[in-house]
Amino acid sequence: MRPLYVAVVGSGPSGFYAAAALLKQREPAIHVDVLERLPTPWGLVRFGVAPDHPKIKSVSAVFDKTAAHERFRFFGNIELGRDVEAAELAARYDAVVYALGAPADKRLGVPGEHLAGSVAAGDLVGWYNGHPDHTGVPVAEYLTARRAVVIGNGNVALDIARMLAMPAQELRATDIADHAIPVLERSSITEVVVVGRRGPLQAAFTPAELRELGALDGVDVRVDPADLEAVSDADAEAAGSTVALNIAALREFARREPAPSARRTITLRFCSSPVELRGDDRVRSIVLERNALHTGEDGRVLAEPTGDREELAAGLVIRAVGYRGIPCPGLPFDERRGVIPHVDGRIEGRRHEYVSGWIKRGPSGIIGTNKKCAGDTVKTLLADLASAELPARDPDHHRHLAEWIRSRRPGLVTYDQWQVVDAHERALGEPAGRPRVKLCSIPELLRVAHSRAGQPTTGRKTT
Ligand SMILES: Cc1cc2nc3c(=O)[nH]c(=O)nc-3n(C[C@H](O)[C@H](O)[C@H](O)COP(=O)(O)OP(=O)(O)OC[C@H]3O[C@@H](n4cnc5c(N)ncnc54)[C@H](O)[C@@H]3O)c2cc1C
């Protein structure tokens, strides 16, 4: 049987795990081309995971191993929908896996959300992680106020609270974007309030991230004991071990006396929703409304507004209430869920086009969740191709594919060239004991990728 040619679009965890699952296949051998809009691979492993969590980023070594496979090629700096169309890929490859992630944010849907100082989590996280699309967010202007409010009760909300509250000099040892360090050092923020719509039992934090807040140097964590009064040990146990550990951590915070030496406070507020952001040219305050919880017919705990409102002064309001996929020209899209509709990973109504990761399931799950998700999609793909009548391919098809891709986007970045950037960034970080100093602009990334040292040295993965 002839080899198969599969394109994977997107090089975050779900794209890399899909590539790995495809490359495992021996008969027929599968050639995998990964197309990525940025000059850098790894998606949110580079641009989402917090700078002070370097161990989590070490999963990139797994991706490097996949990339070293002789049937793997990486084409960075080429965007689906701008440089190539889905139909063109479908015509040239035996199958295409879309692993585009979910880069947009969910809105709060309240008045004043458009004001300066009202920021999406993705913008702030992208700014401190050096994502080229987000370097221009004017965060310095928003950190002149004393209070920041983070809306959301998941780990992204905690990452943001930690980044805003922790001593900025500790970030000097991380791979945080260089432009973020002086801005955070000059921050006037003294309190970060994290607001959850429902109660402590419903919060989506994980215990390690929650406890981490309590270990921050010079930071008090405050929880109103009243928020925990209605939570019994039996309720916490019944909700599972993660929730039980969260409740234990929250109880410990609620018992703490404020430390006289603390410079900043993180306040965790529950059962509250934003109803309005107020300000003139920018956010000056947020109005929160207290919710009462009750159990719906389907057993879900629902938050009902009580009319009890409070206005808090704040200069920065971050919505960390979830991400959404964005529609891609030529592909179906479920507007309500913000995903590409599919059955078992196969795009609805399409032949040999598939999805993996957050654009398939929606924005939930950790990096590892995408391994199983991509594996399931690849199973569907392999079963489909095994029974399909495939077109004959020219013996030089592999080379022709690369020529075609290059013709659509001069200035591509191969994996070898990305590794030159990677080595360059790591070398820049070394004298200061940092994992790397990120290059944060596309021209800079391309300059290094295409520098003499970045020219391909082997025939492998080059074209
Ligand atoms: C702020 C944040 C912090 C997180 N921290 C952790 C953590 O600490 N630990 C953990 O386990 N999980 C964490 N996660 C979750 C984890 O990052 C996700 O589960 C995972 O990244 C989803 O993988 P993905 O491949 O579907 O999407 P992504 O990682 O977003 O990758 C999508 C890729 O597709 C590319 N792309 C998009 N559109 C196009 C296009 N049109 N053409 C070509 N390429 C395109 C993007 O540039 C990107 O590289 C975090 C998530 C966020 C948002």
Coordinates of C-alpha atoms and ligand atoms in Angstrom, one line a residue:
M1 CA 0.0 0.0 0.0
R2 CA 1.3 3.5 -0.8
P3 CA 2.2 5.8 2.1
L4 CA -0.5 8.2 3.4
Y5 CA -0.1 11.9 3.7
V6 CA -1.8 13.7 6.6
A7 CA -1.7 17.4 7.4
V8 CA -2.2 18.5 11.0
V9 CA -3.1 22.2 11.3
G10 CA -2.0 23.7 14.7
S11 CA 1.1 22.6 16.7
G12 CA -0.2 22.8 20.3
P13 CA -0.5 19.7 22.4
S14 CA -3.5 18.3 20.4
G15 CA -1.6 18.8 17.1
F16 CA 1.6 17.1 18.4
Y17 CA -0.3 14.3 20.1
A18 CA -2.2 13.7 16.8
A19 CA 1.1 13.7 14.9
A20 CA 2.6 11.2 17.3
A21 CA -0.3 8.8 17.1
L22 CA -0.2 9.0 13.3
L23 CA 3.6 8.4 13.1
K24 CA 3.2 5.3 15.3
Q25 CA 1.4 3.7 12.5
R26 CA 3.8 1.4 10.5
E27 CA 1.7 0.0 7.7
P28 CA 0.9 2.0 5.8
A29 CA 3.5 4.5 6.8
I30 CA 2.1 8.0 7.3
H31 CA 3.8 11.2 6.5
V32 CA 2.7 14.0 8.8
D33 CA 3.1 17.7 7.9
V34 CA 2.2 20.1 10.7
L35 CA 1.2 23.6 9.7
E36 CA 1.3 26.4 12.3
R37 CA 0.4 30.1 12.0
L38 CA 3.2 31.2 14.3
P39 CA 6.9 30.7 13.7
T40 CA 7.0 28.8 17.0
P41 CA 5.4 25.4 17.9
W42 CA 3.7 24.1 21.1
G43 CA 0.6 26.4 21.3
L44 CA -0.4 27.2 24.9
V45 CA 2.5 25.2 26.3
R46 CA 4.6 28.3 25.3
F47 CA 1.9 30.9 25.4
G48 CA -0.6 29.8 28.1
V49 CA 1.2 27.8 30.9
A50 CA 2.4 30.3 33.6
P51 CA 6.0 31.4 33.5
D52 CA 6.6 30.2 37.1
H53 CA 5.5 26.6 36.1
P54 CA 8.6 25.5 34.1
K55 CA 8.1 21.7 34.9
I56 CA 4.8 21.7 33.0
K57 CA 6.5 23.1 29.9
S58 CA 9.0 20.2 29.9
V59 CA 6.4 18.3 27.9
S60 CA 8.0 20.2 25.0
A61 CA 10.7 17.5 25.1
V62 CA 8.0 14.9 24.1
F63 CA 7.0 17.1 21.2
D64 CA 10.7 17.5 20.1
K65 CA 10.9 13.7 20.0
T66 CA 7.9 13.5 17.8
A67 CA 9.4 16.2 15.6
A68 CA 12.6 14.2 15.2
H69 CA 10.7 11.4 13.4
E70 CA 11.8 11.0 9.8
R71 CA 8.2 11.2 8.5
F72 CA 7.4 14.5 10.4
R73 CA 7.7 17.9 8.9
F74 CA 6.9 21.3 10.5
F75 CA 5.9 24.3 8.5
G76 CA 5.7 27.3 10.8
N77 CA 4.5 30.8 9.9
I78 CA 1.7 29.7 7.6
E79 CA -1.9 30.3 8.5
L80 CA -5.0 28.3 7.5
G81 CA -7.6 30.7 6.1
R82 CA -4.9 33.3 5.1
D83 CA -2.2 31.4 3.2
V84 CA -4.0 28.1 2.5
E85 CA -7.6 27.1 2.4
A86 CA -9.1 24.0 4.0
A87 CA -10.3 22.8 0.6
E88 CA -6.8 23.0 -0.8
L89 CA -5.4 20.9 2.0
A90 CA -8.2 18.3 1.7
A91 CA -7.5 18.0 -2.1
R92 CA -3.7 17.4 -1.6
Y93 CA -3.6 15.3 1.6
D94 CA -5.3 12.0 2.3
A95 CA -6.6 13.5 5.6
V96 CA -6.4 16.7 7.5
V97 CA -6.6 17.1 11.3
Y98 CA -7.5 20.6 12.6
A99 CA -6.0 21.2 16.0
L100 CA -6.6 25.0 16.1
G101 CA -7.2 25.5 19.8
A102 CA -9.7 28.0 21.2
P103 CA -8.0 31.4 21.2
A104 CA -11.0 33.7 21.8
D105 CA -12.5 34.6 25.1
K106 CA -16.0 34.3 26.4
R107 CA -17.6 37.6 27.2
L108 CA -19.3 38.6 30.4
G109 CA -22.1 40.3 28.6
V110 CA -22.4 43.2 31.1
P111 CA -22.4 47.0 30.5
G112 CA -19.0 48.6 30.5
E113 CA -17.2 45.5 29.3
H114 CA -15.8 47.5 26.4
L115 CA -13.9 50.0 28.6
A116 CA -10.1 50.2 28.7
G117 CA -8.9 48.2 31.6
S118 CA -11.5 45.4 30.9
V119 CA -9.2 42.7 29.6
A120 CA -9.6 39.1 28.4
A121 CA -7.5 36.5 30.2
G122 CA -6.1 35.5 26.8
D123 CA -4.8 39.0 26.2
L124 CA -3.2 39.3 29.6
V125 CA -1.7 35.8 29.6
G126 CA -0.5 36.3 26.0
W127 CA 1.1 39.6 27.1
Y128 CA 3.1 38.1 29.9
N129 CA 4.0 35.0 28.0
G130 CA 5.3 37.0 24.9
H131 CA 2.6 35.9 22.4
P132 CA 3.3 38.1 19.3
D133 CA -0.4 38.9 19.0
H134 CA -0.6 40.4 22.5
T135 CA 2.6 42.3 23.2
G136 CA 0.8 45.6 22.6
V137 CA -1.8 45.2 25.4
P138 CA -1.2 48.4 27.5
V139 CA -1.1 46.6 30.8
A140 CA 1.1 49.3 32.4
E141 CA -1.8 51.7 32.2
Y142 CA -4.1 49.3 34.1
L143 CA -1.7 48.6 36.9
T144 CA -1.8 52.1 38.2
A145 CA -4.9 51.3 40.3
R146 CA -4.8 49.5 43.6
R147 CA -7.2 46.7 42.9
A148 CA -7.6 44.2 40.1
V149 CA -10.6 41.9 39.8
V150 CA -10.4 38.5 38.1
I151 CA -13.7 37.0 37.1
G152 CA -13.6 33.2 37.0
N153 CA -13.0 30.3 39.3
G154 CA -10.6 28.1 37.3
N155 CA -6.9 27.6 37.2
V156 CA -6.4 30.4 34.6
A157 CA -8.0 32.8 37.1
L158 CA -5.5 31.6 39.8
D159 CA -2.6 31.9 37.4
I160 CA -3.5 35.5 36.7
A161 CA -4.0 36.3 40.4
R162 CA -0.7 34.8 41.2
M163 CA 1.1 36.7 38.4
L164 CA -0.3 40.0 39.6
A165 CA 0.3 39.4 43.3
M166 CA 3.7 37.6 43.4
P167 CA 6.9 39.6 43.9
A168 CA 8.0 40.6 40.4
Q169 CA 11.6 39.9 41.2
E170 CA 10.7 36.2 41.5
L171 CA 9.6 36.3 37.9
R172 CA 13.0 37.5 36.8
A173 CA 14.1 33.8 37.1
T174 CA 11.4 32.6 34.7
D175 CA 10.8 32.8 31.0
I176 CA 8.2 35.6 31.4
A177 CA 8.3 38.1 28.5
D178 CA 11.0 40.7 29.2
H179 CA 8.6 43.5 28.6
A180 CA 6.4 42.3 31.4
I181 CA 9.0 42.4 34.2
P182 CA 9.4 46.2 34.7
V183 CA 5.6 46.7 34.2
L184 CA 4.9 44.2 37.0
E185 CA 7.6 45.6 39.2
R186 CA 6.0 49.1 39.0
S187 CA 2.5 47.8 39.6
S188 CA 0.5 49.7 42.2
I189 CA -1.9 46.7 42.7
T190 CA -2.3 45.8 46.4
E191 CA -5.3 43.6 46.1
V192 CA -6.4 41.0 43.6
V193 CA -10.0 39.9 44.0
V194 CA -11.0 36.6 42.4
V195 CA -14.7 36.3 41.9
G196 CA -16.7 33.1 41.5
R197 CA -20.3 33.0 40.4
R198 CA -21.1 29.9 42.5
G199 CA -19.7 28.5 45.7
P200 CA -16.5 26.9 46.9
L201 CA -17.8 23.4 46.1
Q202 CA -18.3 24.3 42.4
A203 CA -15.0 26.1 41.9
A204 CA -12.9 24.5 39.1
F205 CA -9.5 25.2 40.7
T206 CA -7.2 22.3 41.4
P207 CA -5.8 22.0 44.9
A208 CA -2.1 22.4 44.0
E209 CA -2.8 25.7 42.3
L210 CA -5.0 26.9 45.2
R211 CA -2.4 26.0 47.8
E212 CA 0.3 27.7 45.8
L213 CA -1.5 31.1 46.5
G214 CA -1.0 30.5 50.2
A215 CA 2.7 30.0 49.8
L216 CA 3.4 33.3 47.9
D217 CA 5.9 35.5 49.7
G218 CA 4.4 38.7 51.1
V219 CA 0.9 37.8 50.0
D220 CA -2.2 37.3 52.2
V221 CA -4.9 35.1 51.0
R222 CA -8.4 36.0 52.3
V223 CA -11.5 33.9 52.3
D224 CA -14.6 34.9 54.1
P225 CA -15.4 32.1 56.6
A226 CA -19.1 32.8 55.9
D227 CA -18.6 31.4 52.4
L228 CA -17.6 28.1 53.9
E229 CA -20.2 27.9 56.6
A230 CA -22.7 26.2 54.4
V231 CA -20.2 23.6 53.2
S232 CA -20.1 20.5 55.4
D233 CA -17.3 17.9 55.3
A234 CA -19.8 15.4 54.0
D235 CA -20.6 17.7 51.0
A236 CA -17.0 18.2 50.3
E237 CA -16.2 14.5 50.4
A238 CA -19.2 13.7 48.3
A239 CA -18.0 16.1 45.6
G240 CA -14.8 14.1 45.2
S241 CA -11.2 14.3 46.4
T242 CA -10.3 17.4 44.3
V243 CA -13.1 19.4 45.8
A244 CA -12.4 18.1 49.3
L245 CA -8.8 19.2 49.1
N246 CA -9.9 22.6 47.7
I247 CA -12.2 23.0 50.7
A248 CA -9.5 22.1 53.1
A249 CA -7.2 24.7 51.5
L250 CA -9.9 27.4 51.6
R251 CA -10.7 26.6 55.3
E252 CA -7.0 27.0 56.1
F253 CA -7.0 30.4 54.3
A254 CA -10.1 31.5 56.1
R255 CA -8.5 30.7 59.5
R256 CA -5.4 32.8 58.7
E257 CA -4.6 36.1 60.5
P258 CA -3.5 38.8 58.1
A259 CA 0.3 39.0 58.1
P260 CA 1.5 42.5 59.1
S261 CA 4.3 42.3 56.6
A262 CA 2.1 41.4 53.6
R263 CA 2.3 43.8 50.7
R264 CA -0.5 42.3 48.7
T265 CA -3.7 40.4 49.2
I266 CA -5.6 37.9 47.1
T267 CA -9.2 37.8 48.1
L268 CA -11.3 34.8 47.0
R269 CA -15.0 35.8 46.8
F270 CA -17.7 33.3 46.0
C271 CA -21.4 33.5 45.0
S272 CA -20.9 36.8 43.2
S273 CA -21.4 37.9 39.6
P274 CA -20.3 41.1 37.8
V275 CA -23.3 43.1 36.7
E276 CA -21.6 46.3 35.4
L277 CA -18.1 47.8 34.9
R278 CA -18.2 51.5 35.5
G279 CA -15.8 54.3 34.4
D280 CA -15.3 57.1 32.0
D281 CA -12.6 56.5 29.5
R282 CA -11.5 53.4 31.4
V283 CA -12.7 51.0 34.2
R284 CA -12.9 52.7 37.6
S285 CA -15.1 50.2 39.4
I286 CA -17.0 47.0 39.1
V287 CA -20.5 46.2 40.5
L288 CA -20.9 42.7 41.9
E289 CA -24.1 41.1 42.8
R290 CA -24.5 38.4 45.4
N291 CA -26.0 35.1 44.2
A292 CA -28.0 32.5 46.1
L293 CA -27.4 28.9 45.0
H294 CA -30.0 26.3 44.3
T295 CA -30.1 23.0 42.6
G296 CA -31.8 22.8 39.2
E297 CA -33.9 19.9 37.9
D298 CA -30.8 18.3 36.2
G299 CA -29.0 18.4 39.6
R300 CA -26.7 21.2 38.5
V301 CA -26.1 23.9 41.1
L302 CA -27.3 27.2 39.8
A303 CA -26.6 30.8 40.8
E304 CA -29.5 33.1 41.2
P305 CA -29.0 36.9 41.6
T306 CA -30.3 38.2 44.9
G307 CA -30.3 41.9 44.2
D308 CA -27.7 42.5 46.9
R309 CA -25.1 44.6 45.1
E310 CA -21.7 46.2 45.9
E311 CA -19.4 48.5 44.0
L312 CA -15.7 47.9 44.2
A313 CA -13.1 50.4 43.0
A314 CA -10.9 48.6 40.4
G315 CA -8.7 49.7 37.5
L316 CA -8.3 46.3 35.9
V317 CA -11.0 43.7 35.4
I318 CA -9.9 40.4 33.8
R319 CA -12.5 38.0 32.4
A320 CA -11.2 34.4 32.9
V321 CA -14.6 32.7 32.3
G322 CA -13.4 30.5 29.5
Y323 CA -12.1 30.4 26.0
R324 CA -13.9 29.8 22.7
G325 CA -12.8 28.6 19.3
I326 CA -13.1 30.9 16.3
P327 CA -14.6 30.1 13.0
C328 CA -12.2 29.2 10.2
P329 CA -13.1 30.0 6.6
G330 CA -14.2 26.8 4.8
L331 CA -14.9 24.8 7.9
P332 CA -18.2 24.3 9.7
F333 CA -18.6 26.0 13.1
D334 CA -20.9 25.6 16.0
E335 CA -21.4 29.2 17.1
R336 CA -23.1 28.3 20.4
R337 CA -20.3 26.0 21.6
G338 CA -17.4 27.7 19.8
V339 CA -16.2 24.4 18.4
I340 CA -16.1 22.6 15.0
P341 CA -19.0 20.1 15.0
H342 CA -17.8 16.4 14.7
V343 CA -18.7 12.8 15.3
D344 CA -15.9 10.8 17.0
G345 CA -13.4 13.4 15.7
R346 CA -14.6 13.4 12.1
I347 CA -16.0 16.8 11.0
E348 CA -19.7 16.6 10.4
G349 CA -20.5 16.4 6.7
R350 CA -16.8 16.1 5.7
R351 CA -14.8 13.3 4.3
H352 CA -11.3 12.7 5.8
E353 CA -11.3 16.0 7.8
Y354 CA -10.9 15.7 11.6
V355 CA -10.6 17.7 14.7
S356 CA -8.5 17.4 17.9
G357 CA -8.1 19.2 21.2
W358 CA -9.9 22.4 22.3
I359 CA -11.4 23.1 18.9
K360 CA -13.0 19.6 19.1
R361 CA -14.0 19.4 22.8
G362 CA -14.1 23.0 23.9
P363 CA -11.6 24.7 26.2
S364 CA -11.3 22.3 29.0
G365 CA -8.8 19.8 30.2
I366 CA -5.1 19.9 30.9
I367 CA -2.3 19.2 28.4
G368 CA -2.4 15.4 28.9
T369 CA -6.2 15.4 28.2
N370 CA -5.3 16.2 24.6
K371 CA -3.3 12.9 24.2
K372 CA -6.4 10.7 24.6
C373 CA -8.5 13.2 22.6
A374 CA -6.0 13.2 19.7
G375 CA -5.6 9.4 19.9
D376 CA -9.4 8.9 19.6
T377 CA -9.5 11.2 16.5
V378 CA -6.6 9.3 14.9
K379 CA -8.4 6.0 15.5
T380 CA -11.4 7.3 13.6
L381 CA -9.1 8.6 10.9
L382 CA -7.2 5.3 10.5
A383 CA -10.5 3.3 10.3
D384 CA -11.9 5.7 7.7
L385 CA -8.7 5.6 5.5
A386 CA -8.4 1.8 5.8
S387 CA -11.7 1.3 4.1
A388 CA -11.4 4.3 1.7
E389 CA -10.6 4.3 -2.0
L390 CA -7.7 6.8 -2.1
P391 CA -6.4 8.6 -5.2
A392 CA -3.1 7.4 -6.7
R393 CA -0.2 9.7 -5.8
D394 CA 2.8 10.7 -7.7
P395 CA 6.0 9.0 -6.2
D396 CA 7.2 12.6 -5.6
H397 CA 4.1 13.7 -3.8
H398 CA 5.9 14.3 -0.6
R399 CA 8.2 16.8 -2.3
H400 CA 5.4 18.4 -4.2
L401 CA 3.5 19.0 -1.1
A402 CA 6.4 20.9 0.4
E403 CA 6.9 22.9 -2.8
W404 CA 3.2 23.8 -2.8
I405 CA 3.3 24.9 0.8
R406 CA 6.4 27.0 0.2
S407 CA 4.8 28.6 -2.8
R408 CA 1.9 29.7 -0.6
R409 CA 4.1 31.2 2.1
P410 CA 7.6 32.3 1.6
G411 CA 9.5 32.6 4.9
L412 CA 8.3 29.4 6.4
V413 CA 10.0 28.1 9.5
T414 CA 11.0 24.4 9.6
Y415 CA 11.5 22.5 12.9
D416 CA 15.3 22.8 12.5
Q417 CA 14.9 26.5 12.2
W418 CA 12.7 26.7 15.2
Q419 CA 15.3 24.8 17.1
V420 CA 17.8 27.5 16.2
V421 CA 15.4 30.0 17.8
D422 CA 14.9 27.7 20.8
A423 CA 18.7 27.4 21.3
H424 CA 19.1 31.2 20.8
E425 CA 16.4 31.9 23.4
R426 CA 17.9 29.4 25.9
A427 CA 21.4 30.9 25.4
L428 CA 20.0 34.4 26.1
G429 CA 18.5 33.2 29.3
E430 CA 21.5 31.2 30.6
P431 CA 23.6 34.0 32.1
A432 CA 20.7 35.1 34.3
G433 CA 19.7 31.5 35.2
R434 CA 16.5 31.8 33.2
P435 CA 15.1 28.9 31.1
R436 CA 15.0 31.2 28.1
V437 CA 14.5 34.8 27.0
K438 CA 11.6 34.8 24.6
L439 CA 11.7 36.6 21.3
C440 CA 8.3 38.2 21.2
S441 CA 7.8 39.6 17.7
I442 CA 7.3 37.8 14.4
P443 CA 10.1 39.7 12.6
E444 CA 12.6 39.0 15.4
L445 CA 11.6 35.3 15.4
L446 CA 11.9 35.0 11.7
R447 CA 15.2 36.9 11.6
V448 CA 16.8 34.4 14.0
A449 CA 15.1 31.4 12.4
H450 CA 16.4 32.4 9.0
S451 CA 19.8 33.5 10.2
R452 CA 22.7 31.6 8.7
A453 CA 22.8 29.3 11.8
G454 CA 19.1 28.7 11.1
Q455 CA 19.6 27.3 7.6
P456 CA 18.7 23.7 7.4
T457 CA 21.7 21.5 7.9
T458 CA 20.1 18.1 7.1
G459 CA 17.8 16.9 4.4
R460 CA 15.4 15.7 7.1
K461 CA 12.3 17.8 7.5
T462 CA 13.6 20.3 5.0
T463 CA 12.2 20.3 1.6
Ligands
LIG1 C1 -3.8 30.4 30.3 C2 -3.7 28.8 30.2 C3 -2.9 28.2 31.1 C4 -2.9 26.8 31.1 N1 -2.0 26.1 31.9 C5 -2.0 24.8 31.9 C6 -1.1 24.1 32.8 O1 -0.4 24.7 33.6 N2 -1.1 22.7 32.7 C7 -1.8 22.0 31.8 O2 -1.8 20.8 31.8 N3 -2.7 22.7 31.0 C8 -2.8 24.0 31.0 N4 -3.6 24.7 30.1 C9 -4.4 23.9 29.2 C10 -3.6 23.5 27.9 O3 -2.8 24.5 27.5 C11 -4.6 23.0 26.8 O4 -5.2 21.8 27.2 C12 -3.9 22.7 25.5 O5 -3.0 23.7 25.1 C13 -5.0 22.6 24.3 O6 -4.3 22.2 23.2 P1 -4.7 22.5 21.7 O7 -3.6 21.9 20.9 O8 -6.1 22.1 21.5 O9 -4.7 24.2 21.6 P2 -3.5 25.2 21.6 O10 -2.5 24.8 22.6 O11 -4.1 26.5 21.7 O12 -2.8 25.0 20.2 C14 -3.4 25.5 19.0 C15 -2.4 25.8 17.9 O13 -3.0 26.0 16.7 C16 -2.4 27.2 16.1 N5 -3.4 27.7 15.1 C17 -4.6 28.3 15.4 N6 -5.2 28.7 14.3 C18 -4.4 28.4 13.3 C19 -4.6 28.6 11.9 N7 -5.6 29.2 11.3 N8 -3.6 28.1 11.1 C20 -2.5 27.5 11.6 N9 -2.3 27.3 12.9 C21 -3.3 27.7 13.8 C22 -2.1 28.1 17.2 O14 -1.2 29.1 16.9 C23 -1.6 27.1 18.3 O15 -0.2 26.9 18.1 C24 -3.7 26.0 30.1 C25 -4.5 26.7 29.3 C26 -4.6 28.1 29.3 C27 -5.5 28.9 28.4

